XYZ file of C-alpha atoms in Angstrom:
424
model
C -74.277 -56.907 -37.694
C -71.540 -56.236 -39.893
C -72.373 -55.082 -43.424
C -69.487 -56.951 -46.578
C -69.059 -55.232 -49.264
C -68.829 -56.562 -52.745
C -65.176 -56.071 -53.325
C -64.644 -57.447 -49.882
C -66.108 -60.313 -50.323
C -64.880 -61.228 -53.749
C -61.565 -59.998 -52.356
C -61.660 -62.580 -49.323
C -63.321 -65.120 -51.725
C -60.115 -64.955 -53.418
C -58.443 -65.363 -51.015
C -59.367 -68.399 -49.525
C -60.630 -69.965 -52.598
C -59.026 -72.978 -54.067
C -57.262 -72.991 -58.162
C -59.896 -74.598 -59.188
C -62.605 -71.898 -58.115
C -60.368 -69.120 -59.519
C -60.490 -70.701 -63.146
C -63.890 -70.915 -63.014
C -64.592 -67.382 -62.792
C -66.284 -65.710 -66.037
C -63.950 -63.940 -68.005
C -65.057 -60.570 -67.785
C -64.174 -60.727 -64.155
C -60.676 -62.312 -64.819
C -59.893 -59.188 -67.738
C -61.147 -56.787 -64.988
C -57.417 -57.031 -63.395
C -55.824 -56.565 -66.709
C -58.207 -53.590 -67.220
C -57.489 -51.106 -64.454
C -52.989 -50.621 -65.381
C -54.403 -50.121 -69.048
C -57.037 -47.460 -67.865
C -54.414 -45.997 -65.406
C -51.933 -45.638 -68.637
C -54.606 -44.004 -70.513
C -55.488 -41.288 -67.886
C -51.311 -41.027 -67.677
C -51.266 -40.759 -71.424
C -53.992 -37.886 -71.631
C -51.825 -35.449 -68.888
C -48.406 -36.374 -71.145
C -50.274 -34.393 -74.404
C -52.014 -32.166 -72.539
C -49.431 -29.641 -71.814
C -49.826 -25.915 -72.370
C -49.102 -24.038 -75.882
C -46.047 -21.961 -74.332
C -44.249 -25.415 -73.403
C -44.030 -25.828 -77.260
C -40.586 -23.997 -78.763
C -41.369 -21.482 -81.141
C -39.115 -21.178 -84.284
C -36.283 -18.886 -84.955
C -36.846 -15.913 -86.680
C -35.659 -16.720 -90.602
C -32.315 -14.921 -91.521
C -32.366 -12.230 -94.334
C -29.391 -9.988 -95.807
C -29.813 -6.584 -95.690
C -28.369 -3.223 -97.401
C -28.996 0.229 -97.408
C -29.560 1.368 -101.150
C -26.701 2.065 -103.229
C -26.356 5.933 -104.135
C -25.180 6.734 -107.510
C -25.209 9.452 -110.192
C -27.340 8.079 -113.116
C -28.021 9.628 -116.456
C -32.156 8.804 -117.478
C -33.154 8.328 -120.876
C -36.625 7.903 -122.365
C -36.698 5.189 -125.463
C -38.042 5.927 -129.049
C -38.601 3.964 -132.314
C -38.180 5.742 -135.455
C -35.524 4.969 -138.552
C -33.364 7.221 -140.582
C -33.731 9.216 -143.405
C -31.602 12.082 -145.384
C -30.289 15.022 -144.249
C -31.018 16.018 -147.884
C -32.307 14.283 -151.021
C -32.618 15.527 -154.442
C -34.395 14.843 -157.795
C -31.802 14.578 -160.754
C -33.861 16.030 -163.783
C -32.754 17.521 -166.645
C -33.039 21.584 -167.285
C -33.233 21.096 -171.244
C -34.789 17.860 -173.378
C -32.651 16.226 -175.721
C -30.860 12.394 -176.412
C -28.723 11.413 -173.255
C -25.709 10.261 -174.764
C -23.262 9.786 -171.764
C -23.557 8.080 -167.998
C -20.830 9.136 -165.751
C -21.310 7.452 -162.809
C -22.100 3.765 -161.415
C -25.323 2.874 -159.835
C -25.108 3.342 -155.634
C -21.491 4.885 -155.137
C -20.746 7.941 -153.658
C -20.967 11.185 -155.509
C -19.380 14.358 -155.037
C -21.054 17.726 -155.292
C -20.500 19.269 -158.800
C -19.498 15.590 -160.379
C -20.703 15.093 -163.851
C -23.764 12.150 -164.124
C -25.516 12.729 -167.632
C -23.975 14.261 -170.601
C -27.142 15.244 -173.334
C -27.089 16.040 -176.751
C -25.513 19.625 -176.614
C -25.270 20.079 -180.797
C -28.502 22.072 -181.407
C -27.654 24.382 -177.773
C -24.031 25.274 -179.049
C -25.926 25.985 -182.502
C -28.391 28.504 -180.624
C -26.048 30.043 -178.882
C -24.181 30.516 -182.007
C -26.385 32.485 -183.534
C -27.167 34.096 -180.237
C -23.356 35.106 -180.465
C -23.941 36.591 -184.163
C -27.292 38.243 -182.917
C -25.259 39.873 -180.480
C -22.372 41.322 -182.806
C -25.005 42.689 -185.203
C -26.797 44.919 -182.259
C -23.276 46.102 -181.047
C -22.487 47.363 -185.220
C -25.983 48.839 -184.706
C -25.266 50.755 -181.446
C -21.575 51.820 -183.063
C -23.327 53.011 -186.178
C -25.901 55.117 -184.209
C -23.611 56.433 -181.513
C -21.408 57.891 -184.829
C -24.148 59.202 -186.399
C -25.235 61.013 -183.388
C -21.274 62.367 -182.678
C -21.039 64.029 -186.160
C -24.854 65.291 -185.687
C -23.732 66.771 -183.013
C -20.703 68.446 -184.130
C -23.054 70.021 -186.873
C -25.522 71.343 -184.332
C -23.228 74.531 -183.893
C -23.447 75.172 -187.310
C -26.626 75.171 -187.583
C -25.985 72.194 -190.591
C -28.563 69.278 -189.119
C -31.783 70.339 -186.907
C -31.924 69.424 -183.028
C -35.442 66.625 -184.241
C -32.644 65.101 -185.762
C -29.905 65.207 -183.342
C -33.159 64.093 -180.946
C -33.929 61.138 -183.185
C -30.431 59.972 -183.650
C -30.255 60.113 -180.033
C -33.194 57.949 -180.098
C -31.604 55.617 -182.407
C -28.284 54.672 -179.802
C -30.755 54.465 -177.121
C -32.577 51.446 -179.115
C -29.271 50.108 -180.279
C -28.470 49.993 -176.811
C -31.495 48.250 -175.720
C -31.110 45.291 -178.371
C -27.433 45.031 -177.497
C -28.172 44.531 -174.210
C -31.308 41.667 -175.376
C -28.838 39.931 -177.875
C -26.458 39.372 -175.552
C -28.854 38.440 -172.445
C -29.386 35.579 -175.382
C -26.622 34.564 -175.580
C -26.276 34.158 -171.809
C -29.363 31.831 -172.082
C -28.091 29.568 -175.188
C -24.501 29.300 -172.862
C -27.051 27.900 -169.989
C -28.596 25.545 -172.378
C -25.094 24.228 -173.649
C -24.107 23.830 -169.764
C -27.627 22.076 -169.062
C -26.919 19.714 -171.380
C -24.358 18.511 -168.612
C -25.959 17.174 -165.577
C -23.690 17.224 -162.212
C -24.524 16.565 -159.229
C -25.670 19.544 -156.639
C -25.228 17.671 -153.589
C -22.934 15.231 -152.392
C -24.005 11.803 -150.800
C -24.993 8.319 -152.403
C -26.648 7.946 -155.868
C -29.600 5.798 -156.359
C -30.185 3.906 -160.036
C -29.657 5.486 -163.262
C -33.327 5.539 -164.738
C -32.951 5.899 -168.040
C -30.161 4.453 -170.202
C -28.001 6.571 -172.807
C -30.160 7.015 -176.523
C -33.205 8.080 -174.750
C -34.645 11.265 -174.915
C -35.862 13.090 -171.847
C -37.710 16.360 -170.897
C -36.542 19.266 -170.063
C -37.732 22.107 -167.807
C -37.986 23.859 -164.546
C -39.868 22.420 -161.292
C -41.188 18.604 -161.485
C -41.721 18.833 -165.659
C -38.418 17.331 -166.582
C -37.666 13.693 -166.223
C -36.179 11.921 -163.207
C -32.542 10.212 -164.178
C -31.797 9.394 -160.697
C -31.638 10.569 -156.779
C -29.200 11.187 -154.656
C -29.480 11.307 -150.283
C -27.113 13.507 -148.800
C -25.808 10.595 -145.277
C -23.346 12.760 -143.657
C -24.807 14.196 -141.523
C -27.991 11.674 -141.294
C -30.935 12.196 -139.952
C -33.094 10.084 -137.267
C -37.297 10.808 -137.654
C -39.063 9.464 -134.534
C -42.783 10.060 -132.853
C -42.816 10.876 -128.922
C -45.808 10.854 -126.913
C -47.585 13.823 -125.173
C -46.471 12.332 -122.070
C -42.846 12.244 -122.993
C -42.663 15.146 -124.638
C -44.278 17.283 -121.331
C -41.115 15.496 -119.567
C -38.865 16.519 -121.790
C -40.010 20.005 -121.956
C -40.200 20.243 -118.238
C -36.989 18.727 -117.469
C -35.165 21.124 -119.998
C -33.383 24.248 -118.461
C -33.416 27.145 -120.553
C -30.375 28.109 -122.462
C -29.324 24.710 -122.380
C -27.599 22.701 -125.490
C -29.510 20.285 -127.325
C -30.316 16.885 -126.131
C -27.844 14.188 -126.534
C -29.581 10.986 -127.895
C -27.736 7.802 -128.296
C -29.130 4.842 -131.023
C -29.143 1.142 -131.002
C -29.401 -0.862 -134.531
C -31.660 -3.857 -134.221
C -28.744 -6.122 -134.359
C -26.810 -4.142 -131.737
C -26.600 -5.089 -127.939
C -25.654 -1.186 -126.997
C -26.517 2.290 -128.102
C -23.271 3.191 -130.102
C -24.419 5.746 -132.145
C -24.325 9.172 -130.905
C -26.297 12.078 -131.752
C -28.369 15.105 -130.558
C -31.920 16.462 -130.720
C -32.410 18.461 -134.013
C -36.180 19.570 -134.512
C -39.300 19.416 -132.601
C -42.358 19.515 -134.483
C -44.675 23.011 -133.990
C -47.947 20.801 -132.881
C -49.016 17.656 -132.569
C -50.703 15.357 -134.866
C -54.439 15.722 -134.322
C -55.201 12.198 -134.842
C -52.392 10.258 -132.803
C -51.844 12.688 -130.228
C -48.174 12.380 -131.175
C -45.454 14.826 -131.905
C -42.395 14.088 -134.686
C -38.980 14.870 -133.372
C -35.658 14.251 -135.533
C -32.002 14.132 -134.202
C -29.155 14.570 -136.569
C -26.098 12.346 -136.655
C -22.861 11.814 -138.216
C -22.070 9.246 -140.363
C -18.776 9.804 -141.877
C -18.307 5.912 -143.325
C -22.129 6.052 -144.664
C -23.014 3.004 -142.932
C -26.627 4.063 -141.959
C -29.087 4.345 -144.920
C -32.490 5.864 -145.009
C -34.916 3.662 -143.674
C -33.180 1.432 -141.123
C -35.179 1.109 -137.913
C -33.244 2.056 -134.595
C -33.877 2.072 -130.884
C -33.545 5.825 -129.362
C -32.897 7.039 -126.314
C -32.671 10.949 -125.195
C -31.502 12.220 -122.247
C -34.684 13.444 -119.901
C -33.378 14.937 -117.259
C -29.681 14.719 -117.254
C -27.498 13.955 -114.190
C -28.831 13.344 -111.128
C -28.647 11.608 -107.995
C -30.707 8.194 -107.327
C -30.934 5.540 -104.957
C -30.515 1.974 -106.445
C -31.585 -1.430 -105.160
C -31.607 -5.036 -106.604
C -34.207 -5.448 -108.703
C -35.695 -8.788 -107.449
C -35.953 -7.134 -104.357
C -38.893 -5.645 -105.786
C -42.356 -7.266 -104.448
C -45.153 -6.877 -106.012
C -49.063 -6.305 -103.756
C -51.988 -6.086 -106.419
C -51.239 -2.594 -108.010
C -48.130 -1.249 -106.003
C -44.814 -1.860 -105.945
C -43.104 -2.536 -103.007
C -39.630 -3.007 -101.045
C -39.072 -4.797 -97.526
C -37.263 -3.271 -95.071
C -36.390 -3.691 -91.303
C -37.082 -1.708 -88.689
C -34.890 -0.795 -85.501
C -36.675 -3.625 -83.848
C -35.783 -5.851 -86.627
C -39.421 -6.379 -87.515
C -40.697 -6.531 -91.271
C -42.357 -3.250 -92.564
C -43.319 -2.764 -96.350
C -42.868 -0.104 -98.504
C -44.534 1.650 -101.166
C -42.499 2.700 -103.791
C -42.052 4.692 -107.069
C -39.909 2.614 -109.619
C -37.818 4.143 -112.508
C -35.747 2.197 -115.180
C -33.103 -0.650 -114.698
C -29.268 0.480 -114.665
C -26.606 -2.486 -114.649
C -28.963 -4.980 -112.818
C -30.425 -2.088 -110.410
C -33.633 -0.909 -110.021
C -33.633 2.913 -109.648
C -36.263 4.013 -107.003
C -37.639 7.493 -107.326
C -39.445 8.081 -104.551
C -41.086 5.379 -100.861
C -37.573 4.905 -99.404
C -34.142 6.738 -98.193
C -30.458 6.554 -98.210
C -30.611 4.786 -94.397
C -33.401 2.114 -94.919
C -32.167 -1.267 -94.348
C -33.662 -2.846 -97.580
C -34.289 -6.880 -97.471
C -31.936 -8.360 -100.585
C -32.098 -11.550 -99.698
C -34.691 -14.315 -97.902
C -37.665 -12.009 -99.004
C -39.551 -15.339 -99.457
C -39.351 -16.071 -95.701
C -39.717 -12.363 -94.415
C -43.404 -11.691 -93.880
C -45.089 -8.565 -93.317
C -45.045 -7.929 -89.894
C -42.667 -10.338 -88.508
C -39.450 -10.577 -86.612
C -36.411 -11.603 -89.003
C -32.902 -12.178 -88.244
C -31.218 -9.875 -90.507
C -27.404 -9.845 -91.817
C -25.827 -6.800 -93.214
C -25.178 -7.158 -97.002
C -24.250 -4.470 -99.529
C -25.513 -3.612 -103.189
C -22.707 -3.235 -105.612
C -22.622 -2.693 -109.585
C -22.769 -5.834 -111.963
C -20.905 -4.264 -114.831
C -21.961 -7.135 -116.885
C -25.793 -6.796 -116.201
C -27.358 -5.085 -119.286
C -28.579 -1.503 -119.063
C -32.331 -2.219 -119.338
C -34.253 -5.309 -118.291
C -35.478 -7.531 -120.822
C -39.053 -7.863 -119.063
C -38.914 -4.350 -117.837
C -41.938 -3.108 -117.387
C -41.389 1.371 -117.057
C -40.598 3.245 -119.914
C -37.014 4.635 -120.293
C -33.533 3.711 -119.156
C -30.870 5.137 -117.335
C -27.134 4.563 -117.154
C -24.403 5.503 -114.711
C -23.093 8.836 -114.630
C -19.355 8.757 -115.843
């Protein structure tokens, strides 16, 4: 007995089965034809996607520009704030009281030493010294008197005519003429002083402040702070610069400076000034520093032949740390940043992406000097640091770091203290 299968017998039912029988076949047996390509495309479909990871390309390795850091003989500077003042500034008062009766001068110009400013009343000094003078005539009679008297004494001695008590006593007599000769006339040197005091001239030379007081008023006289102020007058040429360092900075300083060596040149920017154009050098250090702001007050010392700087003007500082020496440079947006550290990227021998610690100084014409992480031979990433990651395989193209000489000195955002600029 031979045993049909279901498929064979639907297949031979189709087979010999009229139109008519076909179309009345349910439908789920007539969409079981259309079914099986669909289901054969689908099993197709799943081996197209499902091919291995390595058939995938990977992508090329991102292109960067590299350069080995510019070397370069800088000059660093550490930056201060202070503001000028006086090399010297003095007090006009008057030596003797009296009426002012004369102003020589006009309020703010430029005085010479010696110049006559205030004429006073000098009537009742010339008077005094002219009786002074008289004084003095009447003890010089005195002394001629009593040196004759004692000459013809003398001559009588041998004669036995006067006694020696009173050869002894006129002897006495020239001795005390003597003395008030010698006080009448150190009176008159005092009543000429007065007569001179009544002229006040200057005793430095620089710029005058205000008159203040006007001619008919009467000052006082005398030595010290007891007589009255007329005016002041700052000595500008040479100026001086006042400024507070740090402990920090002034431990640099001290450490960087070799003994023997001349004073530090310092260089100062005006607030409305782009560079440091006046030129100066370190004048004083301080013997200690302030208790309370753990600071220490320096002062350099300038010229300023046209007396454009004043006392008081605010300035921007900077003095030379550690002179001339050699550093290595890089751009200064080549400078990454992870939490806390600083960092540079650089490129290996196998051209794979290694970073760097590094030790930053200050900005010179658009460069970043680096102190200490990297050397002269490193292949520093310049450009395409965004695409360069840690670790990875770059395509790097040799660039070169040169000089912008119209980048500014010092980085508006920068964030180390001090600048440097190029070594001439």
């Amino acid at each position: 007995m031979n045993m049909i299968s279901p498929i064979e017998a639907a297949n031979d039912t189709d087979t010999v089965s009229p139109p008519a029988e076909r179309h009345r076949r349910p439908a789920w047996q007539r969409g079981a034809v259309i079914l099986v390509p669909i289901a054969l495309l689908g099993a197709d479909g799943v081996k197209l996607f499902d091919q291995p990871d390595a058939a995938i390309a990977a992508p090329p390795p991102a292109s960067v520009t590299v350069a080995s850091p510019l070397v370069r003989q800088v000059s660093e500077w550490d930056d201060y704030v202070g503001r000028f003042a006086p090399s010297r500034t003095v007090e006009i008062r008057p030596r003797v009281a009296g009426e002012v009766t004369g102003i020589h001068f006009r309020d703010g110009e430029i005085v010479s030493k010696g110049q006559l400013l205030f004429t006073i009343d000098s009537r009742p000094f010339a008077a005094s010294l002219a009786e002074a003078r008289a004084n003095a005539a009447s003890a010089a009679s005195a002394l001629t008197l009593a040196r004759t008297d004692l000459g013809r004494a003398e001559r009588l001695v041998a004669d036995e005519a006067v006694s020696a008590g009173e050869v002894d006593a006129l002897r006495g007599r020239v001795q005390a003429a003597s003395a008030a000769l010698a006080a009448a006339n150190a009176r008159v040197r005092v009543r000429a002083l007065d007569v001179s005091f009544a002229q006040v001239r200057a005793p430095i030379g620089g710029r005058i402040s205000d008159r203040r007081v006007d001619a008919g008023n009467q000052v006082a006289g005398g030595e010290g702070t007891g007589g009255t102020v007329l005016t002041t007058i700052n000595a500008l040429d040479p100026i001086y610069f006042t400024f507070d360092g740090s402990e920090a900075l002034y431990l640099k300083t001290q450490r960087a400076r070799q003994p023997g060596a001349a004073p530090a040149a310092v260089e100062i920017r005006l607030q409305d000034e782009a560079e440091h154009r006046w030129k100066g050098k370190l004048d004083f250090t301080d013997n200690g520093l302030d208790q309370r702001s753990g600071t220490i007050r320096g002062r350099a010392v300038l010229a300023n032949p046209g007396y454009f700087l004043t006392p008081g003007m605010f300035g921007n500082m900077r003095l030379a740390s550690a002179g001339t020496r050699s550093a290595l440079l890089v751009p200064d947006d080549a400078v990454q940043t992870d939490q806390a550290r600083k960092v540079l990227l650089t490129v290996d021998a196998k051209n794979v992406v290694t970073p760097k610690p590094v030790e930053l100084g200050p900005v010179v014409n658009g460069l970043r000097i680096v102190r200490s992480g990297i050397g002269p031979k490193d292949r520093i990433i310049i450009q395409g640091t965004q695409m360069a990651m840690p670790g990875a395989t770059v395509a790097p193209h040799i660039g070169r770091i040169t000089v912008q000489p119209g980048a500014p000195a010092q980085a508006a955002a920068q964030p180390l203290a001090g600048e440097a600029t190029l070594a001439p």
